[in-house]
């Protein structure tokens, strides 16, 4: 994907990107191996269509580029610090043992980058949600030993969602470790993906938001956030549309609670404002930002670029154009919230 340069970034504000993606060759090789199967997963269709991705070799090269090469692109775009995360769907296509092996390898590689460039890179760890023993052990290792900044999970795992009891140990671990889980998109499960199998509907234009917002909604209305009240979650893509729906969610879930849905301690929207922080990744639309600011306030929105799926410069140019926002709001979105939520190093 080409990286259009539209003017040059303003140099008077610090920028921390919170959805900045990378790959390791071993992960791509393992996906290619699965793509030789007969599994009709829409995740694997992408791999099959051109050896890895319909974006082609340029995307793969950008995903694999870390170190000085990645930093040169950040410098050009004006990104001071990137919280890196392994590309979707991460390790969640694999059986629990393979997923754990690749998660440990990817987290080690990520930690090497953070150690080599501590003022430029942070990282979100992956883990196997479908292995209670190794998954939770890796979560603890990633934070306590590798010093990473949180976790990334690519929505469902084989059609299962974090509100289900087999994942409560992982949620308890994240809450105890005091770091967030970024719930990143992937395609919908095979069982519900049929209507999304046309027009490239399953991916970023629509299906990702449907899938990921559904995941967040399940966490809210299941009551799992009464069980783990300090658990922090992050959603990209301006909250996957949820800020727009809060009134209707409260109206109808309020009527379902205690009848056809669990009785909760709070209104659904109150969990969204207490347990979630959103990022602007890939949504460079002022009206959506204004709505999110009105609903969540400026301490629950973070800057992100979604690089390399979209150019870093699009996110930078969008936020550079919002100089009419209060300076404090700009600083919170661009870096202060990431310092608090992800323990990014304080701006110099
Ligand atoms: Mn992304």
Short mmCIF file of C-alpha atoms and ligand atoms in Angstrom, two decimals, residues 19-21 85-88 152 154 182 184-185 208 236-237 240 281 305-310, ligand 1:
data_model
loop_
_atom_site.label_atom_id
_atom_site.label_comp_id
_atom_site.label_asym_id
_atom_site.label_seq_id
_atom_site.Cartn_x
_atom_site.Cartn_y
_atom_site.Cartn_z
CA UNK A 19 -2.75 -0.18 17.13
CA UNK A 20 0.53 -0.69 15.23
CA UNK A 21 0.86 -4.12 13.75
CA UNK A 85 0.81 -5.93 18.30
CA UNK A 86 0.87 -9.18 16.34
CA UNK A 87 -1.37 -9.12 13.24
CA UNK A 88 -4.88 -10.59 13.27
CA UNK A 152 -4.25 -8.20 22.21
CA UNK A 154 -8.47 -11.03 17.91
CA UNK A 182 -7.24 -4.86 23.28
CA UNK A 184 -9.07 -6.43 17.83
CA UNK A 185 -11.23 -7.57 14.89
CA UNK A 208 -14.99 -6.67 11.57
CA UNK A 236 -10.22 0.12 18.00
CA UNK A 237 -12.05 1.76 15.12
CA UNK A 240 -16.47 -0.39 16.66
CA UNK A 281 -7.70 3.54 14.33
CA UNK A 305 -2.91 4.33 12.98
CA UNK A 306 -3.77 0.70 12.10
CA UNK A 307 -0.47 0.62 10.18
CA UNK A 308 0.33 -1.11 7.85
CA UNK A 309 -3.28 -1.80 6.83
CA UNK A 310 -3.68 1.97 6.54
MN1 LIG B 1 -5.87 -3.43 13.10
#
